[in-house]
């Protein structure tokens, strides 16, 4: 059974600081996804990481994937209040298996304080 | 921008009643999914649907649940004889398939069983 573990599950940080969210998964997969969820809202796709060593950046967020370590990171640079949300990583079990569902981590609830 | 749309946004039903949640996936997508998120918890895969049949389903998706695509555009989730523990946010998602597995999520239907 695929397990996806995120840490921390809760993070309170100040604006301007840097921090990293970690996502470990238990079986081989080369497709990892990061989603953002605002309270009561849907899931917004942030990054799709498709291969070992993949790194993607969008604004103050940068995601990376190490398939050998089965680890992805989401790095926040110089955090701003608007980034407050819950961040989920999710793993597709079968590479290229379009019909397979995603297995999600529990999410990291991020609060950025002025 | 194309999006996945779900109706209703909120459904309240009495325990034991049947509910149908509706979704219109993005028009050229091939794979369709239902996920649920119990309040404050992680997103859980229920079922995937491809080529007019169920492709994968999780342990959660038991005989109480069914899906269909009745008219080529709508994708429905039926829950028979609802239980209190079925209360959750239900998300529909779709992916283009053919190597692109990025899932686009609808805004969700909040189901409350009373």
Tab-separated table of C-alpha atoms in Angstrom:
chain	number	residue	atom	x	y	z
A	1	UNK	CA	0.000	0.000	0.000
A	2	UNK	CA	1.350	3.385	-0.992
A	3	UNK	CA	1.850	5.737	1.909
A	4	UNK	CA	2.502	9.432	1.531
A	5	UNK	CA	3.743	11.329	4.537
A	6	UNK	CA	4.107	15.051	4.823
A	7	UNK	CA	5.834	17.028	7.464
A	8	UNK	CA	5.285	19.230	9.161
A	9	UNK	CA	1.500	18.940	9.315
A	10	UNK	CA	1.210	22.389	10.782
A	11	UNK	CA	3.527	25.322	10.256
A	12	UNK	CA	3.277	28.856	11.508
A	13	UNK	CA	5.894	31.203	10.180
A	14	UNK	CA	6.576	34.878	9.823
A	15	UNK	CA	6.526	36.818	6.611
A	16	UNK	CA	9.895	37.049	4.963
A	17	UNK	CA	11.151	33.723	6.268
A	18	UNK	CA	12.080	30.639	4.292
A	19	UNK	CA	10.858	27.154	4.978
A	20	UNK	CA	10.586	23.705	3.435
A	21	UNK	CA	7.758	21.190	3.466
A	22	UNK	CA	8.733	17.551	3.001
A	23	UNK	CA	6.846	14.761	1.303
A	24	UNK	CA	7.994	11.155	1.596
A	25	UNK	CA	6.344	8.266	-0.175
A	26	UNK	CA	6.731	4.571	0.266
A	27	UNK	CA	6.838	2.963	-3.180
A	28	UNK	CA	8.379	3.672	-6.521
A	29	UNK	CA	6.739	6.474	-8.419
A	30	UNK	CA	8.089	9.121	-10.739
A	31	UNK	CA	5.065	11.363	-10.713
A	32	UNK	CA	4.429	13.689	-7.841
A	33	UNK	CA	2.010	16.560	-7.555
A	34	UNK	CA	1.671	19.525	-5.250
A	35	UNK	CA	-1.705	21.114	-4.625
A	36	UNK	CA	-2.838	24.119	-2.669
A	37	UNK	CA	-6.171	24.268	-0.872
A	38	UNK	CA	-7.669	27.389	0.669
A	39	UNK	CA	-10.274	26.867	3.400
A	40	UNK	CA	-13.512	25.510	1.968
A	41	UNK	CA	-12.138	25.584	-1.552
A	42	UNK	CA	-11.001	23.106	-4.149
A	43	UNK	CA	-7.533	21.873	-4.922
A	44	UNK	CA	-5.371	24.078	-7.074
A	45	UNK	CA	-2.573	22.397	-8.980
A	46	UNK	CA	0.800	23.963	-8.220
A	47	UNK	CA	3.424	21.622	-9.630
A	48	UNK	CA	3.676	18.377	-11.548
A	49	UNK	CA	7.040	16.668	-11.112
A	50	UNK	CA	7.637	13.934	-13.644
A	51	UNK	CA	11.178	12.708	-13.241
A	52	UNK	CA	14.047	12.296	-10.857
A	53	UNK	CA	15.773	15.585	-10.217
A	54	UNK	CA	12.844	17.634	-11.497
A	55	UNK	CA	12.740	21.143	-10.105
A	56	UNK	CA	9.994	23.641	-10.773
A	57	UNK	CA	9.540	27.179	-9.534
A	58	UNK	CA	6.610	29.513	-9.512
A	59	UNK	CA	7.009	32.784	-7.682
A	60	UNK	CA	8.077	32.138	-4.110
A	61	UNK	CA	7.456	28.392	-4.337
A	62	UNK	CA	9.902	25.814	-5.599
A	63	UNK	CA	9.313	22.080	-5.744
A	64	UNK	CA	11.790	19.289	-6.310
A	65	UNK	CA	11.681	15.531	-6.657
A	66	UNK	CA	14.214	12.880	-5.718
A	67	UNK	CA	12.765	9.551	-6.811
A	68	UNK	CA	15.658	7.559	-5.387
A	69	UNK	CA	15.063	8.973	-1.930
A	70	UNK	CA	11.281	8.957	-2.567
A	71	UNK	CA	11.225	12.534	-1.393
A	72	UNK	CA	9.785	15.761	-2.675
A	73	UNK	CA	10.212	19.174	-1.152
A	74	UNK	CA	8.228	22.370	-1.444
A	75	UNK	CA	10.378	25.340	-0.550
A	76	UNK	CA	8.914	28.700	0.348
A	77	UNK	CA	11.127	31.722	-0.091
A	78	UNK	CA	10.451	35.019	1.685
A	79	UNK	CA	6.943	33.981	2.664
A	80	UNK	CA	4.024	36.362	2.285
A	81	UNK	CA	0.603	36.184	3.935
A	82	UNK	CA	-1.107	35.208	0.663
A	83	UNK	CA	0.675	31.874	0.748
A	84	UNK	CA	-1.281	30.837	3.842
A	85	UNK	CA	-3.141	27.655	2.842
A	86	UNK	CA	-2.992	23.900	3.155
A	87	UNK	CA	-0.494	22.252	0.836
A	88	UNK	CA	-0.883	18.651	-0.248
A	89	UNK	CA	1.515	16.420	-2.043
A	90	UNK	CA	0.092	13.505	-3.996
A	91	UNK	CA	1.638	10.552	-5.736
A	92	UNK	CA	0.478	8.610	-8.769
A	93	UNK	CA	1.125	4.951	-8.168
A	94	UNK	CA	1.635	3.778	-11.720
A	95	UNK	CA	3.760	5.924	-14.029
A	96	UNK	CA	1.707	6.708	-17.075
A	97	UNK	CA	-1.256	4.964	-15.572
A	98	UNK	CA	-3.756	7.632	-16.335
A	99	UNK	CA	-6.615	5.857	-14.669
A	100	UNK	CA	-4.959	5.490	-11.302
A	101	UNK	CA	-6.038	7.766	-8.554
A	102	UNK	CA	-3.720	9.938	-6.553
A	103	UNK	CA	-2.674	9.089	-3.034
A	104	UNK	CA	-2.514	12.253	-0.985
A	105	UNK	CA	-0.519	13.179	2.059
A	106	UNK	CA	-2.334	14.582	5.072
A	107	UNK	CA	-1.492	18.114	4.082
A	108	UNK	CA	0.579	20.869	5.642
A	109	UNK	CA	-1.486	23.654	7.139
A	110	UNK	CA	0.608	26.765	6.634
A	111	UNK	CA	-0.070	30.036	8.412
A	112	UNK	CA	2.079	33.029	7.571
A	113	UNK	CA	1.890	35.840	10.044
A	114	UNK	CA	2.858	39.453	9.421
B	1	UNK	CA	-10.008	28.517	-19.034
B	2	UNK	CA	-11.711	25.103	-19.035
B	3	UNK	CA	-12.725	23.852	-15.630
B	4	UNK	CA	-14.436	20.969	-13.916
B	5	UNK	CA	-17.828	21.986	-12.597
B	6	UNK	CA	-19.808	20.267	-9.864
B	7	UNK	CA	-23.393	20.555	-8.715
B	8	UNK	CA	-24.773	21.104	-6.199
B	9	UNK	CA	-22.224	22.977	-4.138
B	10	UNK	CA	-23.922	21.840	-0.941
B	11	UNK	CA	-26.326	18.971	-0.367
B	12	UNK	CA	-28.058	18.136	2.866
B	13	UNK	CA	-29.750	14.774	3.076
B	14	UNK	CA	-31.291	12.561	5.683
B	15	UNK	CA	-29.592	9.368	6.707
B	16	UNK	CA	-30.748	6.493	4.546
B	17	UNK	CA	-31.580	8.626	1.542
B	18	UNK	CA	-29.906	8.372	-1.840
B	19	UNK	CA	-27.952	11.276	-3.303
B	20	UNK	CA	-26.513	11.933	-6.723
B	21	UNK	CA	-23.573	14.267	-7.101
B	22	UNK	CA	-22.970	15.667	-10.537
B	23	UNK	CA	-19.834	16.702	-12.369
B	24	UNK	CA	-19.037	18.026	-15.806
B	25	UNK	CA	-15.393	17.201	-16.533
B	26	UNK	CA	-13.252	19.207	-18.920
B	27	UNK	CA	-14.506	18.356	-22.375
B	28	UNK	CA	-11.455	16.737	-23.992
B	29	UNK	CA	-10.360	14.833	-20.897
B	30	UNK	CA	-10.456	11.070	-20.912
B	31	UNK	CA	-10.195	10.016	-17.280
B	32	UNK	CA	-12.591	10.970	-14.524
B	33	UNK	CA	-12.324	10.592	-10.789
B	34	UNK	CA	-14.154	11.041	-7.546
B	35	UNK	CA	-12.356	11.891	-4.325
B	36	UNK	CA	-13.674	12.737	-0.913
B	37	UNK	CA	-12.318	14.808	1.938
B	38	UNK	CA	-13.777	14.440	5.378
B	39	UNK	CA	-13.586	17.768	7.171
B	40	UNK	CA	-10.041	18.583	8.197
B	41	UNK	CA	-8.617	15.370	6.806
B	42	UNK	CA	-6.735	14.327	3.719
B	43	UNK	CA	-8.160	13.820	0.278
B	44	UNK	CA	-9.013	10.177	-0.444
B	45	UNK	CA	-9.361	8.506	-3.811
B	46	UNK	CA	-12.694	6.800	-4.428
B	47	UNK	CA	-12.859	5.733	-8.052
B	48	UNK	CA	-11.546	6.344	-11.530
B	49	UNK	CA	-13.512	5.976	-14.737
B	50	UNK	CA	-12.264	5.531	-18.269
B	51	UNK	CA	-13.888	4.488	-21.498
B	52	UNK	CA	-17.275	4.248	-19.827
B	53	UNK	CA	-16.271	1.871	-17.102
B	54	UNK	CA	-14.661	1.863	-13.711
B	55	UNK	CA	-10.909	1.604	-14.015
B	56	UNK	CA	-9.840	1.573	-10.391
B	57	UNK	CA	-11.598	1.863	-7.074
B	58	UNK	CA	-10.503	2.141	-3.487
B	59	UNK	CA	-11.672	0.202	-0.467
B	60	UNK	CA	-13.946	3.094	0.388
B	61	UNK	CA	-15.891	2.627	-2.844
B	62	UNK	CA	-18.133	-0.234	-1.777
B	63	UNK	CA	-21.551	-1.334	-3.004
B	64	UNK	CA	-23.090	1.799	-1.567
B	65	UNK	CA	-21.442	3.832	-4.302
B	66	UNK	CA	-21.845	3.850	-8.066
B	67	UNK	CA	-20.723	6.048	-10.914
B	68	UNK	CA	-21.901	6.571	-14.425
B	69	UNK	CA	-21.577	8.869	-17.372
B	70	UNK	CA	-25.131	8.962	-18.602
B	71	UNK	CA	-24.893	11.372	-21.496
B	72	UNK	CA	-21.289	11.874	-22.559
B	73	UNK	CA	-20.793	15.056	-20.573
B	74	UNK	CA	-22.014	14.501	-17.031
B	75	UNK	CA	-20.216	12.199	-14.616
B	76	UNK	CA	-22.222	11.244	-11.569
B	77	UNK	CA	-21.572	9.686	-8.177
B	78	UNK	CA	-24.540	8.006	-6.550
B	79	UNK	CA	-24.508	7.195	-2.866
B	80	UNK	CA	-27.262	4.846	-1.775
B	81	UNK	CA	-28.603	4.770	1.753
B	82	UNK	CA	-26.363	7.522	3.063
B	83	UNK	CA	-24.774	7.256	6.479
B	84	UNK	CA	-23.621	9.979	8.827
B	85	UNK	CA	-20.014	9.128	8.064
B	86	UNK	CA	-20.582	9.886	4.379
B	87	UNK	CA	-20.603	13.562	5.282
B	88	UNK	CA	-17.639	15.039	3.457
B	89	UNK	CA	-16.566	17.222	0.584
B	90	UNK	CA	-16.688	15.245	-2.644
B	91	UNK	CA	-14.399	16.350	-5.432
B	92	UNK	CA	-14.625	15.384	-9.051
B	93	UNK	CA	-11.464	15.512	-11.139
B	94	UNK	CA	-10.463	14.822	-14.702
B	95	UNK	CA	-7.200	14.325	-16.556
B	96	UNK	CA	-6.357	14.501	-20.231
B	97	UNK	CA	-4.710	11.082	-20.140
B	98	UNK	CA	-2.418	9.928	-22.944
B	99	UNK	CA	0.638	10.655	-20.836
B	100	UNK	CA	-0.686	13.790	-19.153
B	101	UNK	CA	-1.939	12.850	-15.718
B	102	UNK	CA	-2.302	16.294	-14.189
B	103	UNK	CA	-5.639	16.215	-12.414
B	104	UNK	CA	-7.944	19.208	-12.482
B	105	UNK	CA	-10.382	19.337	-9.609
B	106	UNK	CA	-13.868	20.756	-9.405
B	107	UNK	CA	-14.906	23.071	-6.610
B	108	UNK	CA	-16.491	20.202	-4.685
B	109	UNK	CA	-19.878	19.270	-3.296
B	110	UNK	CA	-20.252	19.449	0.443
B	111	UNK	CA	-22.486	16.579	1.496
B	112	UNK	CA	-24.045	16.753	4.932
B	113	UNK	CA	-25.942	13.704	6.158
B	114	UNK	CA	-28.226	14.406	9.102
